[in-house]
Coordinates of C-alpha atoms and ligand atoms in Angstrom, one line a residue:
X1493 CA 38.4 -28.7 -12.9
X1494 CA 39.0 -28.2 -9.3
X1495 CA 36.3 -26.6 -7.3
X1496 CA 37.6 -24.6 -4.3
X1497 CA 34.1 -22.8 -3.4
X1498 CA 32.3 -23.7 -0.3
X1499 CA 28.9 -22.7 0.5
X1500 CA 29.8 -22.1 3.8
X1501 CA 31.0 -18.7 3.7
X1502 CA 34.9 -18.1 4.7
X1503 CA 35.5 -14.9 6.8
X1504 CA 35.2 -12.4 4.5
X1505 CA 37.4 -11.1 2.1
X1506 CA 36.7 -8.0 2.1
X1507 CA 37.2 -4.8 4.5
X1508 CA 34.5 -2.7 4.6
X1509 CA 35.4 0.7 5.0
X1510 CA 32.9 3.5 5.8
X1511 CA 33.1 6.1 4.0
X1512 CA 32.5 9.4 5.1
X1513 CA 32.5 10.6 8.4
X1514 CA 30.5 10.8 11.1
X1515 CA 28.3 7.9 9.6
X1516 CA 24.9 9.8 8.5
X1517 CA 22.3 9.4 11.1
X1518 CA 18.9 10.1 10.3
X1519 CA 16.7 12.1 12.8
X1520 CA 15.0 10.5 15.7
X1521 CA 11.4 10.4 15.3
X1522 CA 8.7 12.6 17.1
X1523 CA 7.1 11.8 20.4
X1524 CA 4.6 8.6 19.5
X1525 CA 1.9 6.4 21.5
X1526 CA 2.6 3.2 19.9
X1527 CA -0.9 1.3 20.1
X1528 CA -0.8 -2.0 19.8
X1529 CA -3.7 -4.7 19.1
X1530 CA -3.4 -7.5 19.7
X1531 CA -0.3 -7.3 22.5
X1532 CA -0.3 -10.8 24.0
X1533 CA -0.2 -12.2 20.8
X1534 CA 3.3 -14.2 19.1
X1535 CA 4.6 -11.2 17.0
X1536 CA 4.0 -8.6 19.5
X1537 CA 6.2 -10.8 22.2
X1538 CA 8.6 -11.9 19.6
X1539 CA 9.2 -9.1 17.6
X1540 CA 7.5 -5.8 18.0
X1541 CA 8.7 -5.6 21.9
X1542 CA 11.7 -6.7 21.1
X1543 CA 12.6 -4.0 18.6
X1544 CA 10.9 -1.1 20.6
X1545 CA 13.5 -2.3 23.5
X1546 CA 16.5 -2.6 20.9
X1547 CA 15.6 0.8 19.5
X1548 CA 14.8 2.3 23.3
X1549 CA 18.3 0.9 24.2
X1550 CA 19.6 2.5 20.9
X1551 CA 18.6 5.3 22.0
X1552 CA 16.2 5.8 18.7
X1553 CA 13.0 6.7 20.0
X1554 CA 11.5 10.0 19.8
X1555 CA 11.0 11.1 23.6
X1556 CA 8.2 10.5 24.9
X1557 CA 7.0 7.2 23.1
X1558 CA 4.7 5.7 24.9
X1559 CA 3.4 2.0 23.9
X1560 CA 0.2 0.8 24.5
X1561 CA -0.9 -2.9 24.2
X1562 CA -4.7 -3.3 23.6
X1563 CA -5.8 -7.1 23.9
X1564 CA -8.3 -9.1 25.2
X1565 CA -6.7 -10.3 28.9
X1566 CA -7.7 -7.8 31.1
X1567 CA -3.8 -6.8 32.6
X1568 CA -2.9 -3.9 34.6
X1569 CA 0.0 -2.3 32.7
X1570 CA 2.3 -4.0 35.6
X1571 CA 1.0 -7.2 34.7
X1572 CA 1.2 -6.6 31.3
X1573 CA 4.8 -5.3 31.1
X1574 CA 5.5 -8.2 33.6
X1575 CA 3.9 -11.1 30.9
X1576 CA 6.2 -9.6 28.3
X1577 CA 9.8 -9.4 29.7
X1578 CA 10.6 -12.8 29.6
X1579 CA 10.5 -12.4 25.6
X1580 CA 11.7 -9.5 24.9
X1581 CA 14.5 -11.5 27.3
X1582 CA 15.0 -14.0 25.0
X1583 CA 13.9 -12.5 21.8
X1584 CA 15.5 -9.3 22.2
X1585 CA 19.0 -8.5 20.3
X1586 CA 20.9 -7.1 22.8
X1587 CA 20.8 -7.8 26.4
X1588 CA 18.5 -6.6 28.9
X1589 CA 19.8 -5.8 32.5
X1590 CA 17.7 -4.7 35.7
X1591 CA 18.1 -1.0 34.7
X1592 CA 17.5 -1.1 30.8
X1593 CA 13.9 -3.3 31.7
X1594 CA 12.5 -0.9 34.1
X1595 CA 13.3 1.8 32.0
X1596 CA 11.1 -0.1 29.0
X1597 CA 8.7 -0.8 31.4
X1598 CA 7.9 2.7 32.4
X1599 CA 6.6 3.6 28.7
X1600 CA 4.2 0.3 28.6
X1601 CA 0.4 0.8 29.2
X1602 CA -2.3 -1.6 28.5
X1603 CA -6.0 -1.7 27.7
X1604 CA -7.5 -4.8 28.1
X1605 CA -11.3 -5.7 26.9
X1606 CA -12.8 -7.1 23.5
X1607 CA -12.1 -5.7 20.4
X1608 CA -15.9 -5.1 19.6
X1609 CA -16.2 -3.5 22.7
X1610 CA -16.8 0.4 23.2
X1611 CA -16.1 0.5 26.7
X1612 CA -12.7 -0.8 25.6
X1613 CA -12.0 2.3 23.2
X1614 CA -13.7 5.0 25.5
X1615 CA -10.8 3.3 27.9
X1616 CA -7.9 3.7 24.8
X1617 CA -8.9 7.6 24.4
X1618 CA -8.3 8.2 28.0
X1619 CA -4.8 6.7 27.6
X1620 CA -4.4 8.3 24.6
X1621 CA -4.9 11.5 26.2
X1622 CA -2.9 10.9 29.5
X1623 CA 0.1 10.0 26.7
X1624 CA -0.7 13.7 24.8
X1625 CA -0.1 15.2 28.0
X1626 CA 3.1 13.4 28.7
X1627 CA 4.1 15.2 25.5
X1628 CA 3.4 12.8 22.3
X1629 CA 1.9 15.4 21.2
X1630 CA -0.9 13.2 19.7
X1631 CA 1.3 11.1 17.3
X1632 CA -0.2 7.6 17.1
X1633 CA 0.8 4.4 15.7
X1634 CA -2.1 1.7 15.6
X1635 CA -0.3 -1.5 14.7
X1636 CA -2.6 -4.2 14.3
X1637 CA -1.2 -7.4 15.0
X1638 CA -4.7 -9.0 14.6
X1639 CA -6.0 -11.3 12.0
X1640 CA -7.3 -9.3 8.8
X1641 CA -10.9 -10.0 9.8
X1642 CA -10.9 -8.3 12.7
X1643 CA -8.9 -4.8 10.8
X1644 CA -13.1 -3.6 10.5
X1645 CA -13.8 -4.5 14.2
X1646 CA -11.4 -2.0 15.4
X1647 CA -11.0 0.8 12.1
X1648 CA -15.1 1.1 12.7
X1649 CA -14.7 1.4 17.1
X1650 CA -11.5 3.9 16.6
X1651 CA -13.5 6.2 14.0
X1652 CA -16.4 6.8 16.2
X1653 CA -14.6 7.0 19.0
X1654 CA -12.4 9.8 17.2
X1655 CA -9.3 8.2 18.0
X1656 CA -8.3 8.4 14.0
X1657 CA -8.8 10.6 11.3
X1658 CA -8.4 10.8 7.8
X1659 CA -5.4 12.7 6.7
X1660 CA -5.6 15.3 3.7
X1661 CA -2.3 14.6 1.8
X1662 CA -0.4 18.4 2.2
X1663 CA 2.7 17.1 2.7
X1664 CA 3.2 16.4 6.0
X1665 CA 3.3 13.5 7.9
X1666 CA 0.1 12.3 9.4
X1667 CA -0.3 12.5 12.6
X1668 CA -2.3 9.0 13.2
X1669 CA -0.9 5.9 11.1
X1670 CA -1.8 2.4 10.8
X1671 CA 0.1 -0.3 10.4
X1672 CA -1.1 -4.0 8.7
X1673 CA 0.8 -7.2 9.1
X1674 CA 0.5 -9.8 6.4
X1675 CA -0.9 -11.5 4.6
X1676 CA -3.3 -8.5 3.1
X1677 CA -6.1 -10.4 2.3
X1678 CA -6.2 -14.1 0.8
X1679 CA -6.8 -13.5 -2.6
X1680 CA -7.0 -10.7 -4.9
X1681 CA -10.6 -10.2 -4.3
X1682 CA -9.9 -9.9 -0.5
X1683 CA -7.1 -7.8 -0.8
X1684 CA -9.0 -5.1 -3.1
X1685 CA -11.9 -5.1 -0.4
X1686 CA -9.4 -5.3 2.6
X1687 CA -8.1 -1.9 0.9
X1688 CA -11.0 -0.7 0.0
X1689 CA -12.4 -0.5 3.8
X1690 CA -9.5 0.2 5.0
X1691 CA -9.1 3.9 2.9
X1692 CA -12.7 4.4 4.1
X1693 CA -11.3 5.2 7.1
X1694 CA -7.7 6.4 6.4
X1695 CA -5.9 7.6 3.5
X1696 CA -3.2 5.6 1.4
X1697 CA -0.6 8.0 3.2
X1698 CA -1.1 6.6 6.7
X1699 CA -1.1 3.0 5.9
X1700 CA 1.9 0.9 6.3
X1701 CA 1.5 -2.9 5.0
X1702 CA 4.7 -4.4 6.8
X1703 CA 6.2 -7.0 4.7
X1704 CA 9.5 -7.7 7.3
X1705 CA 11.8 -9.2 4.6
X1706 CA 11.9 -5.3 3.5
X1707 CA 13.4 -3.9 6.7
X1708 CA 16.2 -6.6 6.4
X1709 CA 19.1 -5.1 6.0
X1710 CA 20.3 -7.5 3.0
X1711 CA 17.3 -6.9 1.2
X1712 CA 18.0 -3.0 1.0
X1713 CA 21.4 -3.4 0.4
X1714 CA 20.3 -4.9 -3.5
X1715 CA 19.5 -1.5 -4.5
X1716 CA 22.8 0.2 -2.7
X1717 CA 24.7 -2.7 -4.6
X1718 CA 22.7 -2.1 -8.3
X1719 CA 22.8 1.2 -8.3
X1720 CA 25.9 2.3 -5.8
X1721 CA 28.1 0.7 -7.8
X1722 CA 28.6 1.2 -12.0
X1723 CA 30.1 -2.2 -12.6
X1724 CA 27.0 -4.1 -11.8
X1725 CA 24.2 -2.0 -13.6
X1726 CA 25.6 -2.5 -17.2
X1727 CA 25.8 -6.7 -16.6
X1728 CA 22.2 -6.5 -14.9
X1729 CA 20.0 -7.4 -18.0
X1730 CA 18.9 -10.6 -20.6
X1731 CA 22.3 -9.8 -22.0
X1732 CA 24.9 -10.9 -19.6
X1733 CA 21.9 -12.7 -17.0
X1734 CA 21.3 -16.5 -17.7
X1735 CA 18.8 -17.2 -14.7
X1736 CA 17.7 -16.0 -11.6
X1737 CA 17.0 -18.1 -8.6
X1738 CA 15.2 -16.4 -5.1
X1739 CA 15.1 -18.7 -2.5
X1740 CA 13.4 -18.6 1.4
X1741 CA 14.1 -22.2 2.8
X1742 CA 13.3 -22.8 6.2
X1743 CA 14.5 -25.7 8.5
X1744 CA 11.4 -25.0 10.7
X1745 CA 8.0 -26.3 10.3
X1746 CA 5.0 -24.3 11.0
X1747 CA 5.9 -24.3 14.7
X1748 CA 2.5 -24.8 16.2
X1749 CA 0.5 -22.4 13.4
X1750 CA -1.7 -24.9 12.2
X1751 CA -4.8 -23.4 12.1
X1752 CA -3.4 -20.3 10.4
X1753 CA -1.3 -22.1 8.2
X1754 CA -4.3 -24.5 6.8
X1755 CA -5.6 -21.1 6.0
X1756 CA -2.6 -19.9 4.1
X1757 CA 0.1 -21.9 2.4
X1758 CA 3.5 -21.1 1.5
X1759 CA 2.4 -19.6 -1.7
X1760 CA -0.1 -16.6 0.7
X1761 CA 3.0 -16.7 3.1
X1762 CA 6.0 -16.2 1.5
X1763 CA 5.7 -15.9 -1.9
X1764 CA 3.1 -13.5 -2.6
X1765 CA 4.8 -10.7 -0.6
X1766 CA 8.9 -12.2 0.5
X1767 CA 9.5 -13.3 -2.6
X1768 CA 8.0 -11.1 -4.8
X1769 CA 8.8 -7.9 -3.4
X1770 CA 12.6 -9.3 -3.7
X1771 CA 12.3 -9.9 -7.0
X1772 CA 11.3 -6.6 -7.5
X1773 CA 14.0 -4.8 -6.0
X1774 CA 16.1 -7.4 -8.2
X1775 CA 13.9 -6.4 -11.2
X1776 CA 13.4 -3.2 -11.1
X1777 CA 14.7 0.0 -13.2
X1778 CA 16.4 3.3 -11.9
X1779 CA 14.3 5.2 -9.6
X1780 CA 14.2 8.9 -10.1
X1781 CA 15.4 9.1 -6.5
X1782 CA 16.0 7.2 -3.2
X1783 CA 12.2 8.3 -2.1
X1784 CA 9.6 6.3 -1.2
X1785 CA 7.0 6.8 -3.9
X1786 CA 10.3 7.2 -6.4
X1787 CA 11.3 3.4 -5.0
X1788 CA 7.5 2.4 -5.2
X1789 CA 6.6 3.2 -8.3
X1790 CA 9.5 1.1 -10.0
X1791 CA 9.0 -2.0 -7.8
X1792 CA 5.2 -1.7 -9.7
X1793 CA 6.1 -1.2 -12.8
X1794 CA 8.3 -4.1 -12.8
X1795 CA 5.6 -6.4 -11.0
X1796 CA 3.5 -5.1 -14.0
X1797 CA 6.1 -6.3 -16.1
X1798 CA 5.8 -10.1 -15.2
X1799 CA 4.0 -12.3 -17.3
X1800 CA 0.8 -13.9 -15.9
X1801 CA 0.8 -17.3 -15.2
X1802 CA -1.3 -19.7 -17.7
X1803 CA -2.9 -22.8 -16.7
X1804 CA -0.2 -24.5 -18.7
X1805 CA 3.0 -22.7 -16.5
X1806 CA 1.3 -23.8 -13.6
X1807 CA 1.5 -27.5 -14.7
X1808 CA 4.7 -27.2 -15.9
X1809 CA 6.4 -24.3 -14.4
X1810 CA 5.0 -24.4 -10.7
X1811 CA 5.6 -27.3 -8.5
X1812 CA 3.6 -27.8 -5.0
X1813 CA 4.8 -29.9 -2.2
X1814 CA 4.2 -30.7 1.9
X1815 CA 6.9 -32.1 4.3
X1816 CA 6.1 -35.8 5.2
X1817 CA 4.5 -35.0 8.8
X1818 CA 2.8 -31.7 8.1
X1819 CA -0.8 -33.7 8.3
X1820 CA 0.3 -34.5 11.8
X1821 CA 0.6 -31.0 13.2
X1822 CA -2.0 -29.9 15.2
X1823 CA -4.6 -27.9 13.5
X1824 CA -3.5 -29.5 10.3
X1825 CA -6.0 -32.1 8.1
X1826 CA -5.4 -35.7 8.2
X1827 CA -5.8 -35.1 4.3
X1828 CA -5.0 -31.7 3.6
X1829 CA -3.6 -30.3 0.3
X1830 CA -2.0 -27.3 1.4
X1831 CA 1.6 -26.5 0.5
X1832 CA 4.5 -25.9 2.5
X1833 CA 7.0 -25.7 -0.6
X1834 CA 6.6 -24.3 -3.5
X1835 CA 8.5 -23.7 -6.9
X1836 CA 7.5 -21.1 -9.6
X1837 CA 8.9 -19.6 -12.4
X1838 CA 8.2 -16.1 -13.7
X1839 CA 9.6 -14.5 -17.0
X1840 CA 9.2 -10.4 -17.0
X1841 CA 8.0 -8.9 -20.7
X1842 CA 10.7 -5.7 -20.3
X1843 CA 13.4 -5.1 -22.0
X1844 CA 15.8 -5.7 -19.9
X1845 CA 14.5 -9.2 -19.0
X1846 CA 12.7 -10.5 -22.0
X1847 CA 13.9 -13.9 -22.2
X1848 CA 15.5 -14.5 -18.5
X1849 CA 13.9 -17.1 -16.2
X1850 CA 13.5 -16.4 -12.9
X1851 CA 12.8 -19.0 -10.5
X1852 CA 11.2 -18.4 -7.1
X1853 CA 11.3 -21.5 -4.5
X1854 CA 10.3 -21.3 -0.3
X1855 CA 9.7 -24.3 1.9
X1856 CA 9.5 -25.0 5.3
X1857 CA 11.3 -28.3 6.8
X1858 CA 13.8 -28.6 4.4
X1859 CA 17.8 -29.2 4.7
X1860 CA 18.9 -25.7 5.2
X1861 CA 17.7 -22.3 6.6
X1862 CA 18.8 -19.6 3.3
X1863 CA 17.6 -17.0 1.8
X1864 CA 19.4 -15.9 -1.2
X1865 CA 19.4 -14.5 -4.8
X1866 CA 21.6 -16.3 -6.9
X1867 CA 22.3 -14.6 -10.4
X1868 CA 23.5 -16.9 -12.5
X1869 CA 25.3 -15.3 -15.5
X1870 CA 25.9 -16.5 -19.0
X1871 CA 28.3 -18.9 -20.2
X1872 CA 31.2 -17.7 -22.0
X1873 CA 30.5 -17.6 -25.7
X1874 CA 33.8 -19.7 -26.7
X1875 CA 36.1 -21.7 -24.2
X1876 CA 39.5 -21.0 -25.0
X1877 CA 41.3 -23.4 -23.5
X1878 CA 39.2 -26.7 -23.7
X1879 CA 42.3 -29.3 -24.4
X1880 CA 44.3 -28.2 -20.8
X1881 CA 41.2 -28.0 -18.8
X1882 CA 41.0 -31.5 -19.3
X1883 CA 37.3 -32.3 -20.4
X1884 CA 36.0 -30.0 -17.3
X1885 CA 33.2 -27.8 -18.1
X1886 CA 33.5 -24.3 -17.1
X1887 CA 30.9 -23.1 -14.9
X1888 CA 29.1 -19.8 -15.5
X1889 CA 30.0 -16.7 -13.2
X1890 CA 27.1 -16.8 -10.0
X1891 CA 26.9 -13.5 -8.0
X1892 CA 25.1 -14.1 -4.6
X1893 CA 22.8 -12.0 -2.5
X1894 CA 22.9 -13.8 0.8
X1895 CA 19.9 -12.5 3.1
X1896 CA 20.6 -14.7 5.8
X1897 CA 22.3 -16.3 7.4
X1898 CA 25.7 -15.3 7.0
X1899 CA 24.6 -12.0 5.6
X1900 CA 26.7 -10.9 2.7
X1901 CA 27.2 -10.9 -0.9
X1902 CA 29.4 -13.4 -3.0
X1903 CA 30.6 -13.9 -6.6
X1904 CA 31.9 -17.0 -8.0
X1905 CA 34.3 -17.0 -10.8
X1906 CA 36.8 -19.4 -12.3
X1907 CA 40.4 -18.4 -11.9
X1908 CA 43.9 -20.5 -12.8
X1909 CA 44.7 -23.0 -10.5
X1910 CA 48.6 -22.1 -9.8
X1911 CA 50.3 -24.6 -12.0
X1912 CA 52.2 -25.1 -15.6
X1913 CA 49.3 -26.4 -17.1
X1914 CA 46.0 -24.4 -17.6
X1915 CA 43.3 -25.9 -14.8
X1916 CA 40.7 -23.8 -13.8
X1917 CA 38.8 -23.9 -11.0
X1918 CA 35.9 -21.9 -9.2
X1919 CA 36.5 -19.3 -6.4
X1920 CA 34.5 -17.6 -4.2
X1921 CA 35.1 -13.8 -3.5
X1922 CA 32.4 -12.8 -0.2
X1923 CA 31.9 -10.6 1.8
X1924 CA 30.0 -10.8 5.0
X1925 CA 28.2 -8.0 6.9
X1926 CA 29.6 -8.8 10.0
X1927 CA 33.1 -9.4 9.5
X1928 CA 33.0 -6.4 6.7
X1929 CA 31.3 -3.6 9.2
X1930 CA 31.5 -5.1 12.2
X1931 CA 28.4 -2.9 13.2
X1932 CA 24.9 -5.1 14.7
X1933 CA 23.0 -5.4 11.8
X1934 CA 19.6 -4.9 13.5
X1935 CA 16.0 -6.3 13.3
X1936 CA 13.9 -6.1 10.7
X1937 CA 11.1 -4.6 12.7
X1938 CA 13.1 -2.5 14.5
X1939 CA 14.1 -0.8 10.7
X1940 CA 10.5 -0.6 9.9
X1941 CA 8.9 0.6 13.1
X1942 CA 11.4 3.2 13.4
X1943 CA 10.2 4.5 10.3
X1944 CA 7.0 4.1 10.5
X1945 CA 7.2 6.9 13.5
X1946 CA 9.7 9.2 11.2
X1947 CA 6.4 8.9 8.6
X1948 CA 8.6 7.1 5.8
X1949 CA 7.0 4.5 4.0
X1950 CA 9.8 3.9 1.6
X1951 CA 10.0 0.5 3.1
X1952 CA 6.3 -0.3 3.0
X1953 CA 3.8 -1.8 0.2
X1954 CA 2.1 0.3 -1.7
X1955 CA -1.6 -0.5 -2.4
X1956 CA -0.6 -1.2 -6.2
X1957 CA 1.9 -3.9 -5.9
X1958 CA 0.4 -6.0 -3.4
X1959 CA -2.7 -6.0 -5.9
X1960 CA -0.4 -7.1 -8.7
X1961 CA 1.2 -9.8 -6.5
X1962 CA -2.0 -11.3 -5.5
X1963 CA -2.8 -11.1 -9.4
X1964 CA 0.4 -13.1 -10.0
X1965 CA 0.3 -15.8 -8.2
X1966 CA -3.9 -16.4 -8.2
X1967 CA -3.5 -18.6 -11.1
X1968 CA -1.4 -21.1 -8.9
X1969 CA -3.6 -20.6 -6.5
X1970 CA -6.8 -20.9 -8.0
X1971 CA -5.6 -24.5 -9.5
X1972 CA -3.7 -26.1 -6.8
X1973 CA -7.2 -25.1 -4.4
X1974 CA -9.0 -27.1 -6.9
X1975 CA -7.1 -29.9 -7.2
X1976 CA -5.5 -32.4 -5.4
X1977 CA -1.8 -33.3 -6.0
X1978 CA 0.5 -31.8 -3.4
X1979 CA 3.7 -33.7 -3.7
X1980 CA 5.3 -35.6 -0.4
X1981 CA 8.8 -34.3 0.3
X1982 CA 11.0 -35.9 3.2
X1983 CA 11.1 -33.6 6.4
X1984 CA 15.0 -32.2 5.9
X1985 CA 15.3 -32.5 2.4
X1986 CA 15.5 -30.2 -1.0
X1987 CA 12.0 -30.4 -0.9
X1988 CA 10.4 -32.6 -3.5
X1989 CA 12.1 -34.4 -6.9
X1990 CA 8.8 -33.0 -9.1
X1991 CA 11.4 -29.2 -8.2
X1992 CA 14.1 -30.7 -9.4
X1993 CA 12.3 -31.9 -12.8
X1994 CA 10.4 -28.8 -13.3
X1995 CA 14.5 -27.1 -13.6
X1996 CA 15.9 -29.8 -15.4
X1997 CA 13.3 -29.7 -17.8
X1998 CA 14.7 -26.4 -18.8
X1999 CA 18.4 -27.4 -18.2
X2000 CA 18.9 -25.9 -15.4
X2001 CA 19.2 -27.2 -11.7
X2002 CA 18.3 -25.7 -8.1
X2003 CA 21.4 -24.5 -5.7
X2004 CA 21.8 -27.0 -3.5
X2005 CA 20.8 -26.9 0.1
X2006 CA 23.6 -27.9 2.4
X2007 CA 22.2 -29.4 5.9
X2008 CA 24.0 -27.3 8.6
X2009 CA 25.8 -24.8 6.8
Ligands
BG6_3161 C1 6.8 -14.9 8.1 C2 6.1 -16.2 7.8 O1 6.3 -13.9 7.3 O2 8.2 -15.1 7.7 C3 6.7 -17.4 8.6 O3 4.7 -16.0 8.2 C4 8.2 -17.5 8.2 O4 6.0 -18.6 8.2 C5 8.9 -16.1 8.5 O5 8.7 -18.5 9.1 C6 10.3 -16.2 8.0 O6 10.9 -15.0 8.3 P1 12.5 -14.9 8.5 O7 12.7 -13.5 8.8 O8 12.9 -15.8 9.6 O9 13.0 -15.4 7.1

């Protein structure tokens, strides 16, 4: 059989047209102070400045927003804004010139102190109020780029200094929101007591986990491909679905976060909340609408749906592993057992999935930077034309959700290779967002703090499934912190053999990572 798919995805074949015009814009969002804690810190300069200057430049933001860093270096807001351009230079999507920069610059304030400290928060409130009178109208955004042991510190200091409030749900949007990075918690124990003090303070309505794989633009597209389209909903079930394979590989190592990532793992870093919540946009059923409770209450259900994890999957259907120089990192022990890949499966007790394997993988240091679902479908029940195709097995339809790079969607198929006898071979039909719309596809964070201002959590965790993914995955957990056994992959590979096994023990084998795709 000839084989005339690549990996590497060709331009694509595909036009995309837009439909409809103008193309629907939603609303800008209110007038905002955007406070956030922990403003010197990696995210804020490599990410959340970033996307407030994309979405400034965009011309997004509500008018005024002002944005308000809160950290420990005591910075005029000159100094402050003055530390910061150099990465939203670098980090930023679009380009910044003279004009654009001074522009940003004139919405940044800062408060500098210690997070424990009043004096700090008596200092926040007056800059709250000089940002009211510039016409936010006392919209806030607390974003708390801060590790979760701090979250009390600051809730308990912005309480008493009346700086938040907790909402009564009437159906409008709160005026004072909080938003938590990840991880939420370390376990599930954690999590439910993270949650727990944190709804002592503010309702369920104004917080907003972030979970950035959801503002990707490829990761909302799964539900605009399952159920924008009526040809893929009625093959989207044990029926017609072999396997399903969701992988985040990451050429990168931990890039300095040692002591962070001693703390965490790949399982408490990408597959508790990545991985899962892409599964369960793969997973879930028809929502009643596109709204965010409608959307949230699914992506439960289906995380309900999974089976838990017995001692005996985790021996036989999990696999841990650590790149070859992790232990020297700084930060890292000379002996420690923590993993930077791991492989799991998960079968879901539904209906529609009874039966199907799904199998999760994410690894840093390994061949190839991917993230993508690959849907393997079944076989065909009888080959047809066996003798001509000369001994060659035919391969099973694969559709492919590629999250990045090369953002797109792909489905292989075998066709006839042009001939008098019958050959088949595989082809690849793809599409790629950028050659398809030629639009920026932007940020993640930029999605997701944009609508965190409009008040739309759509794209947020709900209290519920975060539970159930801590749930999921604590048996993994639970074993592979009591034990030792984390298996030695070579920096730059597929990660380690013990992966490949774990699939070929169920006949199955891992898409393979192609270095420098
Ligand atoms: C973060 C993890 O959530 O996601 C990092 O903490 C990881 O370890 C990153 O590198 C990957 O994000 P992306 O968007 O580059 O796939």
């Amino acid at each position: 059989m000839t084989d005339v798919t690549s990996r590497k995805p060709p331009s694509s074949t595909i036009t995309g047209e837009i439909l409809g015009t103008p193309l629907a814009k939603k609303k800008k969002p209110e007038p905002v102070a955007v406070v956030i804690f922990g403003a010197t810190g990696d995210l804020s300069g490599r990410k959340l400045l970033p996307a407030l200057f994309n979405l400034m430049l965009d011309g997004s933001l509500g008018e005024p927003t002002v944005i308000l860093g809160v950290s420990r270096q005591s910075y005029t807001p000159q100094q402050f804004a003055e530390q910061m351009k150099p990465k939203v230079a670098e980090f930023s999507r679009q380009k910044m010139d003279g004009g654009s920069w001074d522009k940003f610059a004139s919405m940044i304030d800062y408060c500098g102190g210690e997070f424990g400290d009043d004096a700090v928060y008596l200092e926040l409130k007056k800059h709250l109020d000089a940002a009211k009178a510039k016409g936010t109208k006392g919209n806030r955004v607390f974003y708390l780029s801060v590790p979760p042991s701090v979250f009390p510190i600051i809730l308990e200091k912005l309480e008493k200094h009346k700086l938040i409030e907790k909402h009564v749900q009437d159906g409008t949007v709160p005026a004072c929101r909080v938003i938590v990075e990840k991880p939420f918690g370390r376990d599930l124990k954690s999590a439910r007591a993270l949650n727990e003090m944190i709804g002592g303070y503010v309702d369920e309505s104004q917080i907003y986990r972030i979970d950035h794989y959801l503002g990707k633009e490829t990761v909302q597209n799964i539900l605009v491909l399952r159920f924008g389209n009526s040809i893929f909903e009625p093959l989207w079930n044990r029926n017609h679905v072999d396997h399903v394979e969701i992988t985040a590989a990451e050429t990168i190592g931990i890039e300095g976060r040692g002591t962070f990532y001693e703390q965490t793992g790949v399982v408490r870093d990408i597959i508790q909340n990545h991985l899962l919540q892409v599964m369960s946009l793969v997973t879930m059923e028809v929502p009643a609408s596109f709204g965010a409770d409608d959307i949230r209450d699914e992506k439960s259900q289906v995380l309900r749906s999974v089976r838990n994890l017995t001692l005996n999957d985790v021996a036989n259907h999990c696999v841990r592993g650590q790149y070859r120089t992790y232990r020297d990192e700084d930060g890292v022990a000379k002996d420690s057992q923590v993993p930077t890949f791991a492989a799991m499966r998960f079968m879901i007790d539904s209906w529609r999935w009874q039966g199907v394997p799904f199998f999760l993988r994410a690894g840093k240091k390994l061949a190839e930077r991917v993230t993508e679902v690959n849907i393997h479908f079944k076989s065909v029940p009888l080959v047809l034309f066996k003798e001509e195709a000369a001994g060659s097995v035919l391969q099973p339809a694969v559709l492919t959700l590629r999250i990045q790079p090369h953002e797109g969607i792909s489905l292989r198929f075998v066709a006839k290779v042009p001939g008098e006898h019958i050959n088949v071979g595989n082809v690849l039909m793809t599409m790629t967002y950028a050659d398809a719309f030629k639009r920026p596809i932007a940020e993640a964070y930029e999605r997701l703090l944009l609508d965190c201002m409009r008040g739309d959590a759509t794209l947020f965790n709900r209290r519920d499934s975060v539970d159930r993914a801590w749930e999921l995955i604590q048996p993994a957990l639970q074993v592979w912190e009591a034990t030792p056994g984390v298996h030695i992959y070579e920096d730059g590979s597929a990660g380690p053999p013990t992966a490949d096994e774990m699939m070929g023990r169920e006949g199955y084998s891992w898409t393979e990572l192609i270095p420098g795709r």
